[in-house]
Coordinates of C-alpha atoms in Angstrom, one line a residue:
M25 CA 72.1 114.8 52.4
E26 CA 73.7 116.7 49.6
G27 CA 76.3 119.1 50.8
Y28 CA 76.5 117.4 54.2
K29 CA 78.9 114.7 55.4
S30 CA 77.4 112.5 58.1
T31 CA 79.5 111.0 60.9
V32 CA 79.2 108.3 63.6
G33 CA 80.4 109.7 66.9
K34 CA 82.4 108.1 69.8
D35 CA 79.3 107.0 71.6
Q36 CA 78.6 104.5 68.9
M37 CA 82.0 103.0 69.4
R38 CA 81.3 102.5 73.0
Q39 CA 78.2 100.6 72.1
Y40 CA 80.1 98.4 69.8
M41 CA 82.7 97.6 72.5
G42 CA 80.1 96.0 74.8
G43 CA 77.8 98.8 75.8
L44 CA 74.8 97.1 74.4
Y45 CA 74.6 94.4 77.1
E46 CA 74.5 94.4 80.9
N47 CA 75.6 90.8 81.3
S48 CA 79.3 90.3 80.5
M49 CA 78.6 86.6 79.8
V50 CA 76.9 87.7 76.5
I51 CA 80.4 87.8 74.9
Y52 CA 80.4 84.0 74.9
R53 CA 77.1 83.9 73.1
E54 CA 78.3 86.4 70.5
Y55 CA 81.6 84.7 69.8
L56 CA 80.1 81.2 69.8
Q57 CA 77.3 82.4 67.4
N58 CA 80.0 83.6 65.0
A59 CA 81.9 80.3 65.4
C60 CA 78.7 78.3 64.7
D61 CA 78.0 80.4 61.6
A62 CA 81.6 79.7 60.4
V63 CA 81.0 76.0 60.8
E64 CA 77.8 76.2 58.8
L65 CA 79.6 78.0 56.0
A66 CA 82.4 75.4 56.1
L67 CA 79.8 72.6 55.9
K68 CA 78.1 74.2 52.9
A69 CA 81.5 74.6 51.2
G70 CA 82.2 70.9 51.7
L71 CA 85.2 71.5 54.0
I72 CA 83.9 69.4 56.8
P73 CA 81.7 66.3 56.7
N74 CA 79.3 67.2 59.5
R75 CA 79.0 69.4 62.6
K76 CA 80.1 66.7 65.0
Q77 CA 83.7 66.9 63.5
A78 CA 84.0 70.7 63.8
N79 CA 84.7 71.2 67.5
I80 CA 84.3 74.8 68.8
A81 CA 86.7 75.2 71.8
V82 CA 86.5 77.8 74.6
V83 CA 89.9 78.1 76.4
I84 CA 90.0 80.0 79.7
D85 CA 93.6 80.6 80.7
Q86 CA 93.6 81.8 84.4
Y87 CA 97.3 82.3 84.5
N88 CA 97.6 84.5 81.4
K89 CA 94.2 86.1 81.9
T90 CA 93.1 85.2 78.3
I91 CA 90.0 83.8 76.8
T92 CA 90.2 82.1 73.3
I93 CA 87.4 80.8 71.2
R94 CA 88.6 78.5 68.4
D95 CA 86.6 77.1 65.5
V96 CA 87.5 75.1 62.4
G97 CA 84.9 76.8 60.3
I98 CA 85.2 78.6 56.9
G99 CA 88.0 81.0 58.1
V100 CA 88.7 84.4 56.5
D101 CA 90.9 84.8 53.4
R102 CA 93.3 87.7 53.1
E103 CA 91.0 89.7 50.8
H104 CA 88.2 89.8 53.3
I105 CA 90.1 90.6 56.5
G106 CA 88.9 94.2 56.3
P107 CA 85.2 93.7 55.6
Y108 CA 84.8 90.7 57.8
L109 CA 87.0 91.6 60.8
V110 CA 87.5 95.4 60.7
D111 CA 84.3 96.9 59.5
V112 CA 81.5 97.0 62.1
A113 CA 77.7 96.7 61.5
S114 CA 78.2 95.8 57.9
S115 CA 78.3 92.0 58.0
P116 CA 78.4 90.5 54.5
K117 CA 77.1 87.2 55.8
Y118 CA 73.5 88.3 56.5
N119 CA 71.4 85.1 56.2
K120 CA 68.2 84.2 58.2
K121 CA 69.6 80.7 58.6
L122 CA 72.7 82.1 60.4
V123 CA 72.6 83.2 64.0
G124 CA 75.1 86.2 64.0
R125 CA 73.9 88.5 61.2
H126 CA 74.6 92.1 62.2
G127 CA 78.4 92.3 62.3
I128 CA 78.5 94.0 65.8
G129 CA 79.2 90.9 68.0
R130 CA 82.9 90.6 67.3
L131 CA 83.7 93.7 69.5
N132 CA 81.6 92.8 72.5
G133 CA 84.6 91.5 74.4
A134 CA 86.3 94.9 74.2
N135 CA 84.6 96.1 77.3
Y136 CA 86.4 93.4 79.4
C137 CA 90.0 93.2 78.0
D138 CA 92.9 95.3 76.6
A139 CA 93.1 93.7 73.2
I140 CA 91.3 91.3 70.8
I141 CA 93.4 89.2 68.5
Y142 CA 92.0 87.4 65.4
E143 CA 94.1 84.6 63.9
T144 CA 92.6 83.0 60.8
S145 CA 93.2 81.0 57.7
A146 CA 91.0 80.0 54.7
A147 CA 91.3 76.8 52.7
G148 CA 93.3 77.3 49.6
E149 CA 95.6 80.0 51.0
P150 CA 98.9 78.9 52.6
I151 CA 99.0 81.8 55.0
K152 CA 97.7 82.8 58.5
S153 CA 96.4 86.3 58.9
T154 CA 96.4 88.1 62.2
L155 CA 94.4 91.2 63.1
V156 CA 94.8 93.1 66.4
W157 CA 92.3 95.4 67.9
D158 CA 94.0 97.7 70.4
V159 CA 91.1 98.0 72.8
K160 CA 93.0 99.9 75.4
K161 CA 93.9 102.6 72.9
A162 CA 90.3 102.8 71.7
K163 CA 89.0 103.3 75.3
E164 CA 91.5 106.1 75.8
I165 CA 90.4 107.9 72.6
C166 CA 86.7 107.5 73.6
A167 CA 87.4 108.9 77.1
D168 CA 89.5 111.9 75.9
D169 CA 87.1 114.7 75.0
S170 CA 89.9 116.7 73.4
V171 CA 90.4 114.1 70.7
D172 CA 88.0 114.8 67.8
M173 CA 87.6 111.5 66.1
D174 CA 84.5 109.7 64.8
T175 CA 83.9 105.9 65.0
P176 CA 85.5 105.0 61.6
Q177 CA 88.5 107.1 62.4
I178 CA 88.9 105.4 65.8
I179 CA 88.6 101.9 64.2
D180 CA 91.4 102.8 61.7
A181 CA 93.6 104.0 64.5
V182 CA 93.3 101.0 66.7
T183 CA 93.4 98.1 64.2
R184 CA 96.5 96.6 62.7
R185 CA 97.5 93.6 60.6
E186 CA 100.5 91.6 61.7
P187 CA 102.8 90.1 59.1
E188 CA 101.4 87.0 57.4
Q189 CA 102.7 83.6 58.5
P190 CA 102.9 80.3 56.6
E191 CA 100.1 77.9 57.1
D192 CA 98.9 74.5 55.6
I193 CA 97.0 75.2 52.4
D194 CA 94.1 73.1 53.5
A195 CA 93.8 74.7 57.0
H196 CA 90.6 76.7 57.8
Y197 CA 89.9 78.2 61.2
C198 CA 89.5 81.3 63.2
N199 CA 90.8 82.0 66.8
V200 CA 89.6 85.0 68.8
T201 CA 91.6 85.8 71.9
L202 CA 90.7 88.4 74.5
V203 CA 93.9 89.6 76.2
N204 CA 94.2 90.6 79.9
V205 CA 90.6 90.0 80.8
N206 CA 89.5 92.2 83.7
D207 CA 86.1 90.6 84.6
P208 CA 86.5 87.6 87.1
H209 CA 83.0 86.4 86.1
L210 CA 84.2 85.7 82.6
M211 CA 87.1 83.6 84.0
D212 CA 84.8 81.5 86.2
E213 CA 84.9 78.2 84.4
A214 CA 81.9 76.6 86.1
A215 CA 79.8 79.7 85.4
V216 CA 80.8 79.8 81.8
K217 CA 79.9 76.1 81.3
A218 CA 76.5 76.7 82.8
Y219 CA 75.9 79.7 80.6
V220 CA 77.0 78.0 77.4
A221 CA 74.8 75.0 78.2
E222 CA 71.8 77.2 78.7
I223 CA 72.3 79.5 75.7
V224 CA 74.2 77.8 72.9
S225 CA 72.9 75.3 70.3
V226 CA 74.4 72.2 71.9
S227 CA 72.8 68.7 72.1
Y228 CA 70.8 67.1 74.9
S229 CA 72.6 64.8 77.3
L230 CA 72.5 61.0 76.6
E231 CA 70.7 60.6 80.0
F232 CA 67.9 63.1 78.9
M233 CA 67.5 61.5 75.5
E234 CA 67.3 57.9 76.9
N235 CA 65.0 58.7 79.8
M236 CA 62.9 61.6 78.4
L237 CA 63.1 62.2 74.7
L238 CA 63.0 58.6 73.3
P239 CA 60.2 57.5 75.6
A240 CA 58.3 60.7 74.6
L241 CA 58.7 60.0 70.9
A242 CA 57.3 56.5 71.4
I243 CA 53.9 58.2 72.2
P244 CA 51.8 58.3 69.0
A245 CA 51.0 62.0 69.5
N246 CA 54.7 62.9 69.6
Q247 CA 56.0 60.7 66.8
L248 CA 55.6 63.4 64.1
F249 CA 58.1 65.5 66.0
E250 CA 61.0 63.0 65.7
E251 CA 62.3 64.6 62.5
R252 CA 62.2 68.0 64.1
F253 CA 64.4 67.0 66.9
N254 CA 66.7 65.3 64.4
S255 CA 66.9 68.4 62.3
L256 CA 68.0 70.8 65.2
W257 CA 71.4 72.2 64.5
T258 CA 73.7 71.3 67.3
Y259 CA 77.4 71.9 67.7
E260 CA 80.3 70.3 69.5
V261 CA 81.4 72.9 72.0
T262 CA 84.0 72.4 74.8
V263 CA 85.0 74.6 77.6
N264 CA 88.6 73.8 78.7
T265 CA 88.2 70.4 76.9
S266 CA 84.9 69.6 78.8
P267 CA 82.0 68.8 76.3
I268 CA 79.0 71.0 76.9
E269 CA 75.4 69.7 76.7
K270 CA 72.0 71.2 77.5
S271 CA 71.3 71.0 81.2
Y272 CA 68.0 69.2 81.0
Q273 CA 67.8 66.0 83.1
S274 CA 65.0 63.5 83.9
E275 CA 65.9 63.9 87.6
F276 CA 67.4 66.7 89.6
G277 CA 67.9 66.1 93.3
D278 CA 64.5 64.8 94.6
V279 CA 62.7 66.3 91.6
K280 CA 61.6 63.8 88.9
I281 CA 60.4 65.2 85.6
G282 CA 57.2 63.8 83.9
V283 CA 56.6 62.8 80.4
M284 CA 57.6 65.2 77.6
Q285 CA 54.8 66.5 75.5
C286 CA 55.3 68.1 72.0
F287 CA 53.3 70.9 70.5
R288 CA 52.9 73.2 67.5
L289 CA 51.7 76.8 67.6
V290 CA 49.7 77.7 64.5
D291 CA 48.2 80.9 63.3
D292 CA 44.5 80.0 63.1
K293 CA 43.8 82.7 60.5
I294 CA 46.4 81.8 57.9
S295 CA 47.2 78.3 59.0
E296 CA 50.9 79.0 59.2
E297 CA 53.2 77.5 61.8
L298 CA 54.7 80.0 64.2
G299 CA 56.7 77.6 66.3
W300 CA 57.0 74.2 67.9
G301 CA 58.4 72.8 71.0
W302 CA 58.1 70.5 74.0
Y303 CA 57.3 70.8 77.7
A304 CA 57.1 68.6 80.8
L305 CA 55.8 69.0 84.3
N306 CA 57.0 67.8 87.7
K307 CA 55.8 64.2 88.2
S308 CA 54.4 65.3 91.6
A309 CA 52.6 68.4 90.0
K310 CA 54.6 70.8 92.1
Q311 CA 56.6 73.9 91.2
L312 CA 60.0 73.7 89.4
N313 CA 61.5 77.0 90.5
D314 CA 65.1 76.1 91.4
L315 CA 66.2 73.9 88.6
P316 CA 69.0 75.1 86.2
F317 CA 66.5 74.4 83.4
S318 CA 63.3 75.8 84.8
F319 CA 60.7 77.5 82.7
L320 CA 59.7 77.3 79.0
R321 CA 62.6 78.8 77.1
A322 CA 62.4 80.6 73.8
R323 CA 64.9 79.5 71.1
H324 CA 65.7 80.6 67.5
N325 CA 67.9 78.4 65.4
N326 CA 68.3 76.5 68.6
F327 CA 70.0 79.4 70.4
Q328 CA 68.2 80.8 73.4
V329 CA 66.6 84.2 73.0
G330 CA 66.4 86.5 76.0
S331 CA 66.6 85.3 79.6
K332 CA 65.1 82.1 80.9
E333 CA 62.1 84.2 82.1
L334 CA 61.3 85.8 78.7
L335 CA 58.1 83.8 78.2
N336 CA 56.9 83.8 81.8
G337 CA 54.6 86.8 81.2
Y338 CA 52.5 84.7 78.8
H339 CA 51.5 82.1 81.4
Y340 CA 48.2 82.1 83.3
G341 CA 48.6 82.6 87.1
A342 CA 51.8 80.9 88.4
G343 CA 52.0 78.5 85.4
A344 CA 55.6 79.5 84.6
K345 CA 56.8 77.8 87.8
Y346 CA 55.4 74.4 86.9
I347 CA 56.9 73.8 83.5
I348 CA 60.2 73.2 81.7
G349 CA 60.6 73.0 78.0
E350 CA 61.5 74.8 74.8
L351 CA 59.6 76.9 72.2
H352 CA 61.5 76.9 68.9
V353 CA 60.2 80.0 66.9
T354 CA 60.1 79.1 63.2
H355 CA 58.1 81.7 61.3
P356 CA 60.4 83.5 58.9
E357 CA 59.0 86.9 59.8
I358 CA 59.8 86.5 63.5
E359 CA 63.4 87.2 64.3
P360 CA 65.5 88.0 67.5
S361 CA 66.1 91.6 68.1
T362 CA 69.7 93.0 67.6
S363 CA 70.5 92.5 71.2
R364 CA 68.7 89.1 71.2
D365 CA 66.8 90.0 74.4
G366 CA 63.4 89.4 72.6
F367 CA 61.7 89.0 69.2
I368 CA 60.7 91.4 66.5
G369 CA 58.1 90.6 63.8
G370 CA 55.2 93.0 63.9
P371 CA 51.7 91.5 63.4
V372 CA 53.1 87.9 63.1
K373 CA 54.8 88.3 66.4
R374 CA 51.6 89.4 68.0
R375 CA 49.8 86.3 66.6
L376 CA 52.6 84.2 68.1
E377 CA 51.9 85.8 71.5
M378 CA 48.2 85.1 71.2
A379 CA 48.8 81.5 70.2
L380 CA 51.2 81.1 73.1
R381 CA 48.8 82.5 75.7
K382 CA 46.1 80.1 74.5
F383 CA 48.4 77.1 74.6
L384 CA 49.8 77.9 78.0
R385 CA 46.2 78.3 79.4
G386 CA 45.8 74.7 78.4
V387 CA 49.0 73.7 80.1
Y388 CA 47.8 75.5 83.2
T389 CA 44.6 73.4 83.2
Q390 CA 46.7 70.3 82.8
Y391 CA 48.9 70.8 85.8
D392 CA 45.9 72.2 87.8
K393 CA 44.0 69.0 87.2
A394 CA 47.1 66.9 88.0
S395 CA 47.7 68.8 91.2
H396 CA 44.1 68.3 92.4
F397 CA 44.0 64.7 91.2
R398 CA 46.9 64.2 93.6
S399 CA 45.6 66.2 96.6
D400 CA 41.9 65.1 96.2
V401 CA 42.3 61.5 95.3
I402 CA 45.7 59.8 95.2
D403 CA 47.3 61.4 98.3
V404 CA 44.2 60.8 100.3
I405 CA 44.0 57.1 99.3
G406 CA 47.8 56.6 99.8
K407 CA 47.9 58.1 103.2
A408 CA 44.7 56.4 104.2
E409 CA 46.2 53.0 103.2
I410 CA 49.2 53.7 105.3
E411 CA 47.2 54.7 108.3
I412 CA 45.0 51.6 108.0
A413 CA 48.0 49.4 107.8
R414 CA 49.6 51.1 110.8
L415 CA 46.5 50.7 112.9
K416 CA 46.2 47.1 112.0
L417 CA 49.8 46.5 112.9
Q418 CA 49.3 48.4 116.2
N419 CA 46.3 46.2 117.0
K420 CA 48.5 43.1 117.3
D421 CA 49.8 44.3 120.7
A422 CA 46.9 46.5 121.7
D423 CA 44.4 46.0 124.6
A424 CA 40.7 45.8 124.0
E425 CA 40.0 49.5 124.5
E426 CA 42.8 50.5 122.1
K427 CA 41.6 48.0 119.5
T428 CA 38.1 49.5 119.6
K429 CA 39.6 52.9 119.0
N430 CA 41.8 51.7 116.2
K431 CA 38.8 50.0 114.5
E432 CA 36.9 53.3 114.6
Q433 CA 39.9 55.0 113.0
I434 CA 40.2 52.3 110.4
K435 CA 36.5 52.7 109.6
K436 CA 37.1 56.5 109.3
K437 CA 40.1 56.1 106.9
T438 CA 38.2 53.6 104.8
E439 CA 35.4 56.2 104.5
E440 CA 38.0 58.8 103.4
K441 CA 39.1 56.4 100.7
K442 CA 35.5 56.0 99.4
N443 CA 34.9 59.7 99.4
A444 CA 38.1 60.3 97.5
L445 CA 37.0 57.8 94.9
T446 CA 33.8 59.6 94.3
L447 CA 35.9 62.5 92.9
L448 CA 37.7 60.2 90.5
P449 CA 35.3 60.3 87.5
K450 CA 35.8 64.0 86.8
Y451 CA 39.6 63.5 86.6
Q452 CA 39.2 60.4 84.5
E453 CA 37.1 62.3 82.1
Y454 CA 39.7 65.0 81.7
F455 CA 42.7 62.7 81.3
Q456 CA 40.8 60.5 78.9
K457 CA 39.4 63.3 76.8
N458 CA 42.7 65.0 76.4
N459 CA 44.7 61.8 75.9
V460 CA 47.1 62.6 78.8
W461 CA 46.7 59.6 81.0
F462 CA 50.5 59.5 81.4
V463 CA 50.1 62.7 83.6
A464 CA 47.9 60.7 85.9
E465 CA 50.4 57.8 85.8
D466 CA 53.2 60.3 86.9
I467 CA 51.1 61.4 89.9
I468 CA 50.4 57.8 91.0
E469 CA 54.1 56.9 90.6
S470 CA 55.1 60.0 92.5
V471 CA 52.8 59.1 95.5
N472 CA 54.1 55.5 95.4
E473 CA 57.7 56.8 95.7
S474 CA 57.1 59.7 98.2
V475 CA 54.4 58.1 100.4
I476 CA 54.1 54.3 100.1
E477 CA 57.8 53.5 99.7
P478 CA 59.0 55.4 102.8
Y479 CA 56.4 53.6 104.8
N480 CA 57.4 50.2 103.5
Q481 CA 61.0 51.0 104.4
R482 CA 60.3 51.5 108.1
P483 CA 62.2 48.9 110.2
L484 CA 59.1 47.7 112.0
V485 CA 57.1 47.3 108.8
Q486 CA 59.9 45.3 107.2
K487 CA 60.5 43.2 110.4
T488 CA 56.9 42.2 110.5
D489 CA 56.6 41.8 106.7
S490 CA 53.7 44.3 106.7
Q491 CA 54.4 46.3 103.6
I492 CA 51.5 47.6 101.7
P493 CA 51.2 47.3 97.9
F494 CA 51.8 50.2 95.6
L495 CA 48.9 52.0 94.1
K496 CA 48.2 50.6 90.6
V497 CA 47.4 52.8 87.6
K498 CA 44.8 50.4 86.3
D499 CA 42.7 50.8 89.4
Y500 CA 42.2 54.5 88.6
K501 CA 41.6 54.3 84.8
P502 CA 38.0 54.2 83.6
V503 CA 36.8 50.7 82.6
A504 CA 37.0 50.3 78.9
H505 CA 33.9 48.9 77.3
P506 CA 34.7 46.7 74.3
P507 CA 33.1 48.0 71.1
V508 CA 30.1 46.1 69.7
T509 CA 31.2 44.1 66.7
P510 CA 29.7 41.2 64.8
S511 CA 31.9 38.8 66.9
T512 CA 30.5 40.1 70.2
I513 CA 26.8 40.2 69.2
P514 CA 25.0 37.0 70.4
A515 CA 24.0 34.8 67.5
A516 CA 20.2 34.7 66.9
T517 CA 18.5 31.4 67.6
P518 CA 16.5 29.7 64.8
T519 CA 13.1 30.5 66.3
G520 CA 14.1 33.6 68.2
G521 CA 12.7 35.2 71.4
E522 CA 11.8 33.4 74.6
D523 CA 10.5 30.2 72.8
S524 CA 13.9 29.3 71.6
V525 CA 15.1 25.9 72.8
Q526 CA 17.8 26.0 75.6
P527 CA 20.0 23.2 76.7
D528 CA 18.6 21.1 79.5
N529 CA 21.9 21.4 81.4
P530 CA 23.8 24.5 80.4
D531 CA 26.8 23.4 82.5
K532 CA 27.1 20.1 80.6
P533 CA 29.8 20.2 77.9
Q534 CA 28.3 20.4 74.4
D535 CA 29.2 18.2 71.5
P536 CA 31.4 20.3 69.3
N537 CA 30.2 18.4 66.2
A538 CA 26.5 18.8 66.9
P539 CA 24.6 21.0 64.4
G540 CA 24.5 24.7 65.4
S541 CA 27.2 24.2 68.0
T542 CA 30.0 26.8 68.3
P543 CA 33.3 25.2 67.2
P544 CA 36.0 25.3 69.9
P545 CA 38.5 28.1 69.7
L546 CA 41.9 27.4 68.0
P547 CA 44.6 26.8 70.5
T548 CA 46.6 30.0 71.3
P549 CA 50.3 29.6 70.5
P550 CA 52.4 29.9 73.6
T551 CA 53.8 33.4 74.3
P552 CA 57.6 33.4 74.1
S553 CA 59.2 33.8 77.5
E554 CA 61.7 36.6 78.0
M555 CA 64.1 34.0 79.4
D556 CA 64.1 32.2 75.9
Y557 CA 66.6 34.8 74.8
Y558 CA 69.1 33.7 77.5
K559 CA 69.3 29.9 76.8
S560 CA 73.0 30.1 76.0
L561 CA 73.9 31.5 79.4
S562 CA 75.0 29.5 82.4
K563 CA 72.5 28.6 85.1
V564 CA 74.0 31.2 87.5
E565 CA 73.8 33.9 84.8
R566 CA 70.2 32.9 83.9
D567 CA 69.2 33.0 87.6
M568 CA 70.5 36.6 87.8
V569 CA 68.7 37.6 84.7
K570 CA 65.5 35.9 85.9
K571 CA 65.7 37.9 89.2
F572 CA 66.0 41.2 87.3
I573 CA 63.1 40.3 85.0
S574 CA 61.0 39.4 88.0
V575 CA 61.7 42.7 89.7
I576 CA 60.7 44.6 86.6
N577 CA 57.5 42.6 86.0
T578 CA 56.3 43.2 89.5
T579 CA 56.9 46.9 89.2
D580 CA 54.0 49.1 88.1
L581 CA 55.5 50.4 84.9
P582 CA 54.0 50.9 81.4
E583 CA 54.5 47.9 79.2
K584 CA 56.4 49.9 76.6
V585 CA 58.9 51.0 79.3
K586 CA 59.4 47.4 80.5
E587 CA 60.0 46.3 76.9
R588 CA 62.6 49.0 76.4
M589 CA 64.4 47.9 79.6
F590 CA 64.3 44.2 78.4
A591 CA 65.6 45.2 75.0
K592 CA 68.5 47.1 76.5
L593 CA 69.3 44.1 78.7
R594 CA 69.3 41.7 75.7
K595 CA 71.5 44.1 73.8
K596 CA 74.1 44.2 76.5
I597 CA 74.2 40.5 77.4
I598 CA 73.5 38.6 74.2
K599 CA 76.5 38.5 71.9

């Protein structure tokens, strides 16, 4: 306003120094976001070949009470030390493809230390620049009501540049060090690793990719998403030299995760993509509350936005507790808020919320069907099979009266199986219609592992060789009727109808050269044996491989899974 000079008071300085966030761990997110952005700028400038060779290191020094975040990104040249590292909320790097855009994150650690030291060098300059923020002094000024200074004056008073030092002309990096850290939580190495794995844009573990992601991408409906996963920006981050990966696993304790399913959220009105992602359910169709990767998480540029519960309010019923996964928000008008505790985006954000609610209602239906398929059909049949087997085993040493009672119980359990099978068609229809038979397969596999297998492991069952077979997926799938094609339509007879001449003896072999006779089918070439690949091995080695193949072939696994296992075996053994 003309004739008036505005000012930014001390309270704003307190906000910049960590007052925006309740969770002290957020400082790791802020500094790592800046480091990732520096790597992106270095990649764009051709200073590094790829993200994999640009390690971002977090070093927690318990003895000296320091935290250092090091990156080999673009660095800061001497000309831009002021605008990049001194000025606040005036970031010159605003770019929607970068994560840290607002220029306020670099001071977040001030609330938890006495000083912040920046050491940096830019390629082409043979010097290292050092900037020191005297946080302790800034806090004293902010706390002293007798000192009349606004935020810019405080910044000028508490920042200083150290003398420049020689550096390799090709070096490019930035080190941020928090001195005399006063928050024990920030120094907890295990807690920091867990937080970084949850929040930061790091890669999935090899175990998760091999057992979850790659099998999922082999499903036709998911194959279009392969490029999306390949395009996710991921960075090499270490905490005290330990590489950090996302915490997703295919198994956690006694919980086994089902097949990954990919999805897109699209605005129906304008046909624009709002986001995409993946999700998975518990194989046993039970809740997933206590896993370190529970819930559907929101991500933007592959950094998590908000807490793990951010999207839970969009679920129907208790749906949030049954699902793990990620929603990557992609629409350019939807962005994280300044504090990254949620999204902003006006009408487009509301369309995302509507699309998400609709999608999650379908997920609710899926796990609800899976849960009832288990409780109404598979569990009943599995437990009935066990009880029938137990009663038959018991009958071997029972007297006449007990045998009669057992036979009645066997009859009752057999009837329970029949009743359960009457409910099967409605579940078959749902799984078939929605092309999610793998969900049903997960349920059957889960009951085999949790119900059938423990029974078969009982000493008496093994001693008497009375194990019962696992439930087979094919027994619960609807019977596929072959389509009617010219090759399956019976050929018309010359005279047609009931007057057509029939062979006197239909069982007698017909002359293949006789007029009108059907020529014999061509011989089917023999199917190559899996053992054909191992002809060069010794007999002992072949016997071991044969035993492994036999075990896999007798296991009720999808054929694609078996083939992948055989392919891995061949790759490891055949030179």
